[in-house]
JSON list of C-alpha atoms and ligand atoms in Angstrom, two decimals:
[
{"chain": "A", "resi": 294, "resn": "UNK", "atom": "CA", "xyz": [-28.98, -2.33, 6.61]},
{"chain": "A", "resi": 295, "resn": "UNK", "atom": "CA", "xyz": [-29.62, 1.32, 7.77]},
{"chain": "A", "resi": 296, "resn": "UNK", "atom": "CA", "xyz": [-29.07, 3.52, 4.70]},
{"chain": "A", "resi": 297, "resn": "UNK", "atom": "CA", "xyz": [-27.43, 5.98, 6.61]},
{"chain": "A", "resi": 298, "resn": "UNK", "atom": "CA", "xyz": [-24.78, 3.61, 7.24]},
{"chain": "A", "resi": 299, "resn": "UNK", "atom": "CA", "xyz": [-24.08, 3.51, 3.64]},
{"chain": "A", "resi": 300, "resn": "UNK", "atom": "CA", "xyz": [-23.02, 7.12, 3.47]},
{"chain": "A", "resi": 301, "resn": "UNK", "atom": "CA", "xyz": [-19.46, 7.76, 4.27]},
{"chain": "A", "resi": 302, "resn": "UNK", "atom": "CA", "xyz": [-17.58, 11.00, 4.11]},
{"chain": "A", "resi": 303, "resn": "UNK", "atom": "CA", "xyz": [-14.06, 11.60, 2.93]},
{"chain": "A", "resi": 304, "resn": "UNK", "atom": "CA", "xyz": [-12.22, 14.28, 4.91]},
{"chain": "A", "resi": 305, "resn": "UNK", "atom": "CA", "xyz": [-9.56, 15.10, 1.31]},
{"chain": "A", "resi": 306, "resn": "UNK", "atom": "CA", "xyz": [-7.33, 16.77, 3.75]},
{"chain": "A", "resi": 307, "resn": "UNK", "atom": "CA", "xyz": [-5.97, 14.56, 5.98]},
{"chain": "A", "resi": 308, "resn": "UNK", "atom": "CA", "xyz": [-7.71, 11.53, 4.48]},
{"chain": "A", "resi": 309, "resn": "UNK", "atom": "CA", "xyz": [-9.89, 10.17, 7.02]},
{"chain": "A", "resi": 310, "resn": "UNK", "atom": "CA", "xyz": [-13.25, 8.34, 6.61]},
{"chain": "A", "resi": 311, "resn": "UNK", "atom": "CA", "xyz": [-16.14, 9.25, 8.53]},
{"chain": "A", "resi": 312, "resn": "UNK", "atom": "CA", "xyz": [-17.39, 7.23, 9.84]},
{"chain": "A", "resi": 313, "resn": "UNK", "atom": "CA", "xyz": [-15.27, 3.89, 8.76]},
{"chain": "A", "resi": 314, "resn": "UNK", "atom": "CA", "xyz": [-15.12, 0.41, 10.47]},
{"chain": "A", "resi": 315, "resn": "UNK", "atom": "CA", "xyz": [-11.39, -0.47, 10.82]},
{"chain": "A", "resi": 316, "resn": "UNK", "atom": "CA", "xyz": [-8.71, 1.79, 11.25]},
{"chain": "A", "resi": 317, "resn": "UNK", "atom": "CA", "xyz": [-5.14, 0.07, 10.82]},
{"chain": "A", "resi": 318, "resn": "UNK", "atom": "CA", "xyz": [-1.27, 2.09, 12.01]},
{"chain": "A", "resi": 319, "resn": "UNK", "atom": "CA", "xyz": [1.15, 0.71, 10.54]},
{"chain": "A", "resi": 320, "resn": "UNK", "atom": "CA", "xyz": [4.67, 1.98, 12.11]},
{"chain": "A", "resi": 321, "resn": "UNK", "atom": "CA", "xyz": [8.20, 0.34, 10.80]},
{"chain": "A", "resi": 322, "resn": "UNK", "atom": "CA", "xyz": [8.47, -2.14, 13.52]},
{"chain": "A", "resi": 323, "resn": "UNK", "atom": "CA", "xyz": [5.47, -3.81, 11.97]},
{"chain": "A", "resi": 324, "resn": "UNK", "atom": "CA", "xyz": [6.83, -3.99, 8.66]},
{"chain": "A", "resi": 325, "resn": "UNK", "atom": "CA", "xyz": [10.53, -4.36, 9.69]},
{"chain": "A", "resi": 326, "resn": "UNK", "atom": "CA", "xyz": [10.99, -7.48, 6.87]},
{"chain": "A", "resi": 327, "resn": "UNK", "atom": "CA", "xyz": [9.92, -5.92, 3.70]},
{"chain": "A", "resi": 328, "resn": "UNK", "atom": "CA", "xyz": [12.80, -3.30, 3.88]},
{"chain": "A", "resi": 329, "resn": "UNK", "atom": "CA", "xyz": [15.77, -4.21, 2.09]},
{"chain": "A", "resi": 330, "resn": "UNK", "atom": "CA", "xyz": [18.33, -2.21, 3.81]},
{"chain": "A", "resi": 331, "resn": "UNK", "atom": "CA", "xyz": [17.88, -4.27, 7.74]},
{"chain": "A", "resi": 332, "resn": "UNK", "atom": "CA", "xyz": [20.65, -1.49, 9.32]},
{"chain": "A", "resi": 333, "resn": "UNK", "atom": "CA", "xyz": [18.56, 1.40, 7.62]},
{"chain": "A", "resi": 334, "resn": "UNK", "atom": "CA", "xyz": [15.66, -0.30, 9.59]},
{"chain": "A", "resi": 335, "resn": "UNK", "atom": "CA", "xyz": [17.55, -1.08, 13.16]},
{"chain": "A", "resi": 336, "resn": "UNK", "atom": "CA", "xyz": [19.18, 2.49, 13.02]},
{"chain": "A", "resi": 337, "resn": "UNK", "atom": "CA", "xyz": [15.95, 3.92, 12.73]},
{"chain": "A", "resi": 338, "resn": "UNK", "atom": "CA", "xyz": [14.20, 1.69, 15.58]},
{"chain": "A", "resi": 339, "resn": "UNK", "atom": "CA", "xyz": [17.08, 2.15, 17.47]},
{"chain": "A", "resi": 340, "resn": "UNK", "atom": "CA", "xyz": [16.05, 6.26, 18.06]},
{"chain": "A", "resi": 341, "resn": "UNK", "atom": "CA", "xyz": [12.04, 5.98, 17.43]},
{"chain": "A", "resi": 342, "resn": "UNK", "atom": "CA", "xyz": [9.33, 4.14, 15.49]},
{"chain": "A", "resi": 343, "resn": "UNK", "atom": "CA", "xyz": [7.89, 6.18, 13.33]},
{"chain": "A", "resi": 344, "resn": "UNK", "atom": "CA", "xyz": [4.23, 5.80, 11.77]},
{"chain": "A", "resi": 345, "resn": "UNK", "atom": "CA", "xyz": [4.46, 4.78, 8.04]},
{"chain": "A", "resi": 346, "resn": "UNK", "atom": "CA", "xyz": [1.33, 4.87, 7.06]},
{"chain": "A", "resi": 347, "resn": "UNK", "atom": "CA", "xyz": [-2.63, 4.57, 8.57]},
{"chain": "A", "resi": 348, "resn": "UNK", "atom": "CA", "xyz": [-5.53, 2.81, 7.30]},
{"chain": "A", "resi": 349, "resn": "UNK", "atom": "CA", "xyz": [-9.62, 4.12, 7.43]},
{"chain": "A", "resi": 350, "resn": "UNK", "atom": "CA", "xyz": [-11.29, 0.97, 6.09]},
{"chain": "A", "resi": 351, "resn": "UNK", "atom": "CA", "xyz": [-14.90, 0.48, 5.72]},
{"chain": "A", "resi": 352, "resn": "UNK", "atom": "CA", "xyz": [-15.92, -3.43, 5.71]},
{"chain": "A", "resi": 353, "resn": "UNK", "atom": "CA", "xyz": [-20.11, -3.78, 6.15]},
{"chain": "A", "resi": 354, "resn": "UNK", "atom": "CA", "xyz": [-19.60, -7.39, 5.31]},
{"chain": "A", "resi": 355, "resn": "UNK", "atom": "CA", "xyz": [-16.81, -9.82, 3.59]},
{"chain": "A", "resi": 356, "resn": "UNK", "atom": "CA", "xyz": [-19.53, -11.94, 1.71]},
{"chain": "A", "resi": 357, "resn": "UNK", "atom": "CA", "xyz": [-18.75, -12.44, -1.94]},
{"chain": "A", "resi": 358, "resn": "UNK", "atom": "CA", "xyz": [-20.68, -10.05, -3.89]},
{"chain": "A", "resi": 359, "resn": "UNK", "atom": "CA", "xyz": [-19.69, -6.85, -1.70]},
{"chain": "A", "resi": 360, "resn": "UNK", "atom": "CA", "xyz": [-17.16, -3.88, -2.10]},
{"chain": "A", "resi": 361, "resn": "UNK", "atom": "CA", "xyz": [-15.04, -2.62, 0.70]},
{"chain": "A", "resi": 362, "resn": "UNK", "atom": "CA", "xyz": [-13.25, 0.37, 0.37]},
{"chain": "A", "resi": 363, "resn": "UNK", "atom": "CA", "xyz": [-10.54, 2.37, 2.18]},
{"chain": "A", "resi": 364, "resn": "UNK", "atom": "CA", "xyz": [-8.28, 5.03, 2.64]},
{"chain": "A", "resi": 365, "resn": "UNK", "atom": "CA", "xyz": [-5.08, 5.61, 3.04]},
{"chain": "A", "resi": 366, "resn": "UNK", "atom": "CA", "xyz": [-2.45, 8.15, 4.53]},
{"chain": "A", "resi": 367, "resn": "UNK", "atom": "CA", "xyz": [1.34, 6.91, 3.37]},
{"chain": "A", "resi": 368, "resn": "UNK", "atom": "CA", "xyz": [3.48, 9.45, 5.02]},
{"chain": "A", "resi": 369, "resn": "UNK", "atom": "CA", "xyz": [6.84, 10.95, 3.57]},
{"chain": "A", "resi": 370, "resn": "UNK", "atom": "CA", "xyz": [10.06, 9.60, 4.37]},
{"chain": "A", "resi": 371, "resn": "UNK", "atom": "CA", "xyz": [12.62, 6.72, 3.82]},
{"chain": "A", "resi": 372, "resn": "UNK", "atom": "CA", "xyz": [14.49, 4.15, 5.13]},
{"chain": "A", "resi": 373, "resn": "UNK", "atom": "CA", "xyz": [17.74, 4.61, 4.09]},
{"chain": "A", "resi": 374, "resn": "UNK", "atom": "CA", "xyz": [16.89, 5.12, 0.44]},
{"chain": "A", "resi": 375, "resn": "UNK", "atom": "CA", "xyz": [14.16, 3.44, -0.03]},
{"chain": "A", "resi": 376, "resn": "UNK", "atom": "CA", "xyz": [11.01, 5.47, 0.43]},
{"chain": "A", "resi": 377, "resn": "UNK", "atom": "CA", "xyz": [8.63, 4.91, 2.66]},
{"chain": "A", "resi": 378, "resn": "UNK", "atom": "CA", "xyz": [5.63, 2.59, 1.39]},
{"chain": "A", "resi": 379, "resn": "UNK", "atom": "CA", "xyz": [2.88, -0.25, 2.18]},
{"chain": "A", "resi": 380, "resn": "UNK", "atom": "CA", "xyz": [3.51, -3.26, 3.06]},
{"chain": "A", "resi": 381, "resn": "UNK", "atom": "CA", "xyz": [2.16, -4.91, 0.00]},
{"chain": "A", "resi": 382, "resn": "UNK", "atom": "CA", "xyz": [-0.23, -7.23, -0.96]},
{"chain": "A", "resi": 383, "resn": "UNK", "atom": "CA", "xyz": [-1.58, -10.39, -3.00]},
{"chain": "A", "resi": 384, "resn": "UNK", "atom": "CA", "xyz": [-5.38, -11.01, -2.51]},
{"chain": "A", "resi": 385, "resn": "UNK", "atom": "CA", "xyz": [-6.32, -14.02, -0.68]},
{"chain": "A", "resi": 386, "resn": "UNK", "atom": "CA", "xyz": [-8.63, -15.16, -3.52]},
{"chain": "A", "resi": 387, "resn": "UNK", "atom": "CA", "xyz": [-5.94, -14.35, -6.51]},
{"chain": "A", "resi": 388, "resn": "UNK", "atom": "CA", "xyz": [-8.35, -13.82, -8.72]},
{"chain": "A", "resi": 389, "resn": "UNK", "atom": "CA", "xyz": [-9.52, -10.58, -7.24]},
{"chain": "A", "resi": 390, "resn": "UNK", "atom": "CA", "xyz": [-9.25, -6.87, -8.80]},
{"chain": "A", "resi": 391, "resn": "UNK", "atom": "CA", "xyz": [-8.63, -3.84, -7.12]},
{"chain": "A", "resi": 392, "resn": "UNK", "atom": "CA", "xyz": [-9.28, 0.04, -8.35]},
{"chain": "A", "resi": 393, "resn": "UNK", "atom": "CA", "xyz": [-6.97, 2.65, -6.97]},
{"chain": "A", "resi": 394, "resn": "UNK", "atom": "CA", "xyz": [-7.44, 6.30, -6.97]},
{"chain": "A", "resi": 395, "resn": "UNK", "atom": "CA", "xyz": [-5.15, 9.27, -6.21]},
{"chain": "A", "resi": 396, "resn": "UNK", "atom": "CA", "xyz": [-6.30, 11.76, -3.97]},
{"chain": "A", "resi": 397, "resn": "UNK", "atom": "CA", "xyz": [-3.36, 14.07, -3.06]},
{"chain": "A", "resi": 398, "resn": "UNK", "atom": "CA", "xyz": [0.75, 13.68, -3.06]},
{"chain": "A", "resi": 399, "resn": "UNK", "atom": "CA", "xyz": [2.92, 11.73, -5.35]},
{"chain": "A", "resi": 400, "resn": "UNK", "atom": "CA", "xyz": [3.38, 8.31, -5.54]},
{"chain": "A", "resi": 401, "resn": "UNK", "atom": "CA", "xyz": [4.20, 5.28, -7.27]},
{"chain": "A", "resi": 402, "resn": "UNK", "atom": "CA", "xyz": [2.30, 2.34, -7.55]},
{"chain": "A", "resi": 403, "resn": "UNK", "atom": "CA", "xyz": [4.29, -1.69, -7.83]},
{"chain": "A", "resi": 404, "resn": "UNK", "atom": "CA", "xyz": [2.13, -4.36, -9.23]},
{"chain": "A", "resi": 405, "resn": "UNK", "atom": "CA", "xyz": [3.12, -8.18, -9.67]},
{"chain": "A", "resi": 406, "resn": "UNK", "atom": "CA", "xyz": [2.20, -11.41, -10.98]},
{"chain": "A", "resi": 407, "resn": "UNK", "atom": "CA", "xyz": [3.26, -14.65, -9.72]},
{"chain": "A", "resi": 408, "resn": "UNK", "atom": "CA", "xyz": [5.54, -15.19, -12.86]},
{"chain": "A", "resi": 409, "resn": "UNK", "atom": "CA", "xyz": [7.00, -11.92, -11.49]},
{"chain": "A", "resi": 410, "resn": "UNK", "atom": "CA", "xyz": [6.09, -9.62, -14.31]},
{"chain": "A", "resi": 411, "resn": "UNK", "atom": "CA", "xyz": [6.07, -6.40, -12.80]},
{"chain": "A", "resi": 412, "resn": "UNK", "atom": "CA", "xyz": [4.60, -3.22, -13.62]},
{"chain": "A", "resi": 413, "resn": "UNK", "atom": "CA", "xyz": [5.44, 0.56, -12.12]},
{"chain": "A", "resi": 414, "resn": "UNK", "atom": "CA", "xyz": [2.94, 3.05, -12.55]},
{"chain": "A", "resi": 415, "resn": "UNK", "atom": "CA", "xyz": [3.04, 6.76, -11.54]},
{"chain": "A", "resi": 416, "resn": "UNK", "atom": "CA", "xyz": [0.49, 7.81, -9.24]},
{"chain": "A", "resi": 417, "resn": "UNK", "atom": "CA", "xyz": [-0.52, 11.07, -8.42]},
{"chain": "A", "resi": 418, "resn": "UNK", "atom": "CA", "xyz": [-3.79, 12.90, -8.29]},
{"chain": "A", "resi": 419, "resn": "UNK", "atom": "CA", "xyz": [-6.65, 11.95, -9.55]},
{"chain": "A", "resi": 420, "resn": "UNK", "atom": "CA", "xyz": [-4.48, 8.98, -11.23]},
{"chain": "A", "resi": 421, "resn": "UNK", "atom": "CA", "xyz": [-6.95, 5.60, -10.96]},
{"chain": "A", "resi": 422, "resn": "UNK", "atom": "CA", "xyz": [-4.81, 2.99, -11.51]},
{"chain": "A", "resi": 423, "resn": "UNK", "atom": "CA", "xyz": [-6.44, -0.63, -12.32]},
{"chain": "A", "resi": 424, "resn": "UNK", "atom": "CA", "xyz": [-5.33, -3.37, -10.38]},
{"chain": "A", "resi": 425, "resn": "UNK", "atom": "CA", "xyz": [-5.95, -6.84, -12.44]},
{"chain": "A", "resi": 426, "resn": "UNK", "atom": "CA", "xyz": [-6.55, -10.22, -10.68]},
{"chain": "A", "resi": 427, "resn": "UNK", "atom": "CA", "xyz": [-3.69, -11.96, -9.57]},
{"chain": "A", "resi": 428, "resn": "UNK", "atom": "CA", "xyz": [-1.48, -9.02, -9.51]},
{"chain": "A", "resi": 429, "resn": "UNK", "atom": "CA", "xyz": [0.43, -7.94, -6.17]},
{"chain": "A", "resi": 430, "resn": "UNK", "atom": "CA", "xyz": [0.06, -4.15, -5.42]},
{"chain": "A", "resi": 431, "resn": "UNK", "atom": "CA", "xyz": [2.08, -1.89, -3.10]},
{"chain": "A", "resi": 432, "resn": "UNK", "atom": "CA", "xyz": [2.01, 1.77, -3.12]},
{"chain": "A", "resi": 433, "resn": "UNK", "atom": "CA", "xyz": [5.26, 3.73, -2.46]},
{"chain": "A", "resi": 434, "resn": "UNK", "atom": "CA", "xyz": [5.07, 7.84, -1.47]},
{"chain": "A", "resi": 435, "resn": "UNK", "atom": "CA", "xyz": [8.25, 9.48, -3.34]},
{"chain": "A", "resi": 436, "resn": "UNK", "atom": "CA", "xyz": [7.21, 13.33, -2.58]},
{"chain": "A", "resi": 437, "resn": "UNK", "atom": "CA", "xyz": [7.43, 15.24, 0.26]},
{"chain": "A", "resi": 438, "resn": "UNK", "atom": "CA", "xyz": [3.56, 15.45, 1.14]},
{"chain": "A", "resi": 439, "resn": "UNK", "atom": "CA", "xyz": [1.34, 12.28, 2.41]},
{"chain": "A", "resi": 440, "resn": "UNK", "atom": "CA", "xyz": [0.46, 10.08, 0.12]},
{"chain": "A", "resi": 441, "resn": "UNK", "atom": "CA", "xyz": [-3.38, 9.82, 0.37]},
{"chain": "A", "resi": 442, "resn": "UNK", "atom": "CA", "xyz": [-5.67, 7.77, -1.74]},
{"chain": "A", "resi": 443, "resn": "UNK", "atom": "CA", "xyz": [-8.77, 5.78, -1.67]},
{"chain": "A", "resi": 444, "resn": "UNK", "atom": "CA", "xyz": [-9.17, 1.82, -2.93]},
{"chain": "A", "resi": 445, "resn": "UNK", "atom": "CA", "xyz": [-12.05, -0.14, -4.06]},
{"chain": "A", "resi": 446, "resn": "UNK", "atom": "CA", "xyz": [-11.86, -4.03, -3.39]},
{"chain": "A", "resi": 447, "resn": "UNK", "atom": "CA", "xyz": [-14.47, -7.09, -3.26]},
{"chain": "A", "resi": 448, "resn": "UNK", "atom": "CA", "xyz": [-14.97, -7.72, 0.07]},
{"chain": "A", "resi": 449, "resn": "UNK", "atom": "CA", "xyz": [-14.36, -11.45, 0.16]},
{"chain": "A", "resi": 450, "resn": "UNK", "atom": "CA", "xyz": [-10.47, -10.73, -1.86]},
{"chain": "A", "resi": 451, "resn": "UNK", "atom": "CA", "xyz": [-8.90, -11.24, 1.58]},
{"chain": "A", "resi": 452, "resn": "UNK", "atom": "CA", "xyz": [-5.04, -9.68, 2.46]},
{"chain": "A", "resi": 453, "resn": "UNK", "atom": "CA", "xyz": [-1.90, -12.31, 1.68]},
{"chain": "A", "resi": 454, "resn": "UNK", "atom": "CA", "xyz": [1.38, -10.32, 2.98]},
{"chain": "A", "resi": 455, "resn": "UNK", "atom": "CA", "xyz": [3.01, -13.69, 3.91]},
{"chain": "A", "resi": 456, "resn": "UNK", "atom": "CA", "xyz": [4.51, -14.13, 0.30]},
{"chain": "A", "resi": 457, "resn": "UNK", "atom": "CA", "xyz": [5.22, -10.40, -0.18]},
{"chain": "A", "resi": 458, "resn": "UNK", "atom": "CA", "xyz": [7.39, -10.72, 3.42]},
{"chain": "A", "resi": 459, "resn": "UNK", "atom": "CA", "xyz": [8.65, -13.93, 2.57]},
{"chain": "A", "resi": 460, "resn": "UNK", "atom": "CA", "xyz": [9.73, -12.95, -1.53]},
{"chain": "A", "resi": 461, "resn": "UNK", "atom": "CA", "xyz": [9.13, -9.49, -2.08]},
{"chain": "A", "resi": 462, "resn": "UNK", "atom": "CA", "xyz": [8.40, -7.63, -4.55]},
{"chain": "A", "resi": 463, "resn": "UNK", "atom": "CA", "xyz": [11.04, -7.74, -7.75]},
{"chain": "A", "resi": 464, "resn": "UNK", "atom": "CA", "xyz": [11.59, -4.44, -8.09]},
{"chain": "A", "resi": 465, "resn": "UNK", "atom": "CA", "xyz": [11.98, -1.07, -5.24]},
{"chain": "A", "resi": 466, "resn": "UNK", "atom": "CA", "xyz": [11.82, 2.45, -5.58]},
{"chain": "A", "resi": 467, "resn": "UNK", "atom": "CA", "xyz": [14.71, 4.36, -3.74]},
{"chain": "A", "resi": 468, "resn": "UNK", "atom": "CA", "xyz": [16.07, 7.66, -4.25]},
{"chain": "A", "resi": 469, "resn": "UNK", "atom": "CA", "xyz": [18.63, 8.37, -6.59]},
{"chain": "A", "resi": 470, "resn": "UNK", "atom": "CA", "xyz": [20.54, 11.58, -7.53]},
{"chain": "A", "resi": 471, "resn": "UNK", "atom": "CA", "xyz": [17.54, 13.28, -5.91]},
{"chain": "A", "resi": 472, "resn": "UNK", "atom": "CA", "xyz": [14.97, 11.22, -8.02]},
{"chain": "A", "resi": 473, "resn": "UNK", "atom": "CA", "xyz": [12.84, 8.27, -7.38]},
{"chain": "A", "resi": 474, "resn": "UNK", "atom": "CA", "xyz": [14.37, 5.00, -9.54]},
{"chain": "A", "resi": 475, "resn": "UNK", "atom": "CA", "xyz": [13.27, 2.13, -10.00]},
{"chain": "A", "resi": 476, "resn": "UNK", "atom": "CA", "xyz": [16.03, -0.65, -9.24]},
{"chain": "A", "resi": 477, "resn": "UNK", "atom": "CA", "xyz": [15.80, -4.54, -8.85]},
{"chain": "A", "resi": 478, "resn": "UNK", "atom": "CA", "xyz": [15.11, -5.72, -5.30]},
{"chain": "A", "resi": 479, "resn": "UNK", "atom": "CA", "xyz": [18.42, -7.52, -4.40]},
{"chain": "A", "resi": 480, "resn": "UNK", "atom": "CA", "xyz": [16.49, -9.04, -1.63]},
{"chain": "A", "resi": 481, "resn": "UNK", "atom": "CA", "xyz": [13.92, -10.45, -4.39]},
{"chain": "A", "resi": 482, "resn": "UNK", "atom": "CA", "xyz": [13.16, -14.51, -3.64]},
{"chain": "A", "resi": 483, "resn": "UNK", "atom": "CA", "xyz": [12.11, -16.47, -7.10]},
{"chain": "B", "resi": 117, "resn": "LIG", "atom": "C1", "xyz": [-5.43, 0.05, 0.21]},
{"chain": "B", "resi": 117, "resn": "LIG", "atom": "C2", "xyz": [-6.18, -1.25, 0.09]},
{"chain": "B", "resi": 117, "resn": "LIG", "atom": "C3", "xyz": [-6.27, -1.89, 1.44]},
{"chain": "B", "resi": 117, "resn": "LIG", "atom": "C4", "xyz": [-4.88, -2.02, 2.04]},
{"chain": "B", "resi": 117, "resn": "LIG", "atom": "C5", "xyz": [-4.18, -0.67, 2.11]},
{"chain": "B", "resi": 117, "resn": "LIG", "atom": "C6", "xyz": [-2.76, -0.70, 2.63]},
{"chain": "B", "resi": 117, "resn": "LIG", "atom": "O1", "xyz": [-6.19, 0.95, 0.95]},
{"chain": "B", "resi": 117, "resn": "LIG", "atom": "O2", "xyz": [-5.53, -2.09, -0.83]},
{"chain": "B", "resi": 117, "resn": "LIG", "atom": "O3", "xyz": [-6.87, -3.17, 1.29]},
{"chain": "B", "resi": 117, "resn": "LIG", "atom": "O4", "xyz": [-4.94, -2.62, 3.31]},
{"chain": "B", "resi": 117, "resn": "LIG", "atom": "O5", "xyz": [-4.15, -0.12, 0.81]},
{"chain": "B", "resi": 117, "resn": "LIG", "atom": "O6", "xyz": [-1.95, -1.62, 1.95]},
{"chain": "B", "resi": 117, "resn": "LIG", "atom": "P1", "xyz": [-1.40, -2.96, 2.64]},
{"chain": "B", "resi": 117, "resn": "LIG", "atom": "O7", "xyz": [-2.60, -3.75, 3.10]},
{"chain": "B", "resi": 117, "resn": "LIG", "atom": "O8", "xyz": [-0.61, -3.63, 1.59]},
{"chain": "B", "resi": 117, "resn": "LIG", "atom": "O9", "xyz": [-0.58, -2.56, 3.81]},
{"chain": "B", "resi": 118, "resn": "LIG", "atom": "ZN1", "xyz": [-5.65, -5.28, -2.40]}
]
């Protein structure tokens, strides 16, 4: 491995990587299902498709024993009133952590188990927040800035957004009376 290529640099105001190895857009017709409000989503479609968020990921090798790591740029916004946020994800492997750090804007971050204990966390920045094995994460932007922060991961933990899509997660963040709240999902499969 060339040591250079073990050097990346982190752009802190727009959040790019340079140089990374994957670079993922994720707009709302790729995430149409995880939503709860389905009109919110087809009004929106119906008039543009808007970027939610974009990925800088850099993956040397997905071997067990390695770190990846990534960035990412969660824009402002919200589908009807739930606020605009990732997809969501368990690991692959279950039993693999994850360490999350704020870089700039104001978030929230959504973990869950497969018992469906669920945990909300604030996240802004310089906010690491610790993601244990077997825990679902999703990150949710409720300011009026980009959401931009960096995550560690083992390299071999792998991406499972079939269950999230399929179940959800048990509880959204929508705005309320001007404020982000925390609500049960009423789309939320057992
Ligand atoms: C973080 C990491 C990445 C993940 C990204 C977006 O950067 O957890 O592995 O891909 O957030 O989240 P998601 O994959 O759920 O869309
Ligand atoms: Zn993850």
């Amino acid at each position: 491995m060339n040591l250079l290529n073990l050097i990346t640099h982190l752009n802190k105001q727009n959040g790019q990587l340079e140089p990374y190895t994957n670079k993922t857009v994720r707009k709302l017709s790729d995430m149409k299902n995880f939503y709860y409000n389905r009109n919110a989503v087809e009004e929106i479609l119906a008039k543009e498709d808007p970027i939610i968020y974009e990925v800088y990921a850099v993956e040397v090798s997905t071997e067990e024993g390695n770190l990846s790591f990534a960035t990412t740029v969660l824009y402002p916004g919200k589908v009807g009133d739930e606020y605009y946020m990732t997809k969501g994800h368990y690991h692959s492997k279950r039993n693999r952590a994850e360490v999350y750090l704020c870089i700039s804007g104001n978030g929230r971050m959504v973990l869950q188990d497969e018992n469906g204990n669920v945990i909300v966390t604030k996240f802004d920045p310089d906010d690491i927040v610790y993601v244990p094995p077997y825990y679902a994460h999703r990150t949710v932007n409720v300011g009026n800035k980009p959401l931009i922060f960096l995550a560690i991961y083992p390299s071999d933990a792998g991406h499972d957004y079939g269950t999230i899509e399929e179940k959800g997660f048990r509880k959204i963040i929508i705005e309320k009376n001007g404020k982000p709240a925390v609500i049960d999902n009423p789309r939320f499969c057992k």
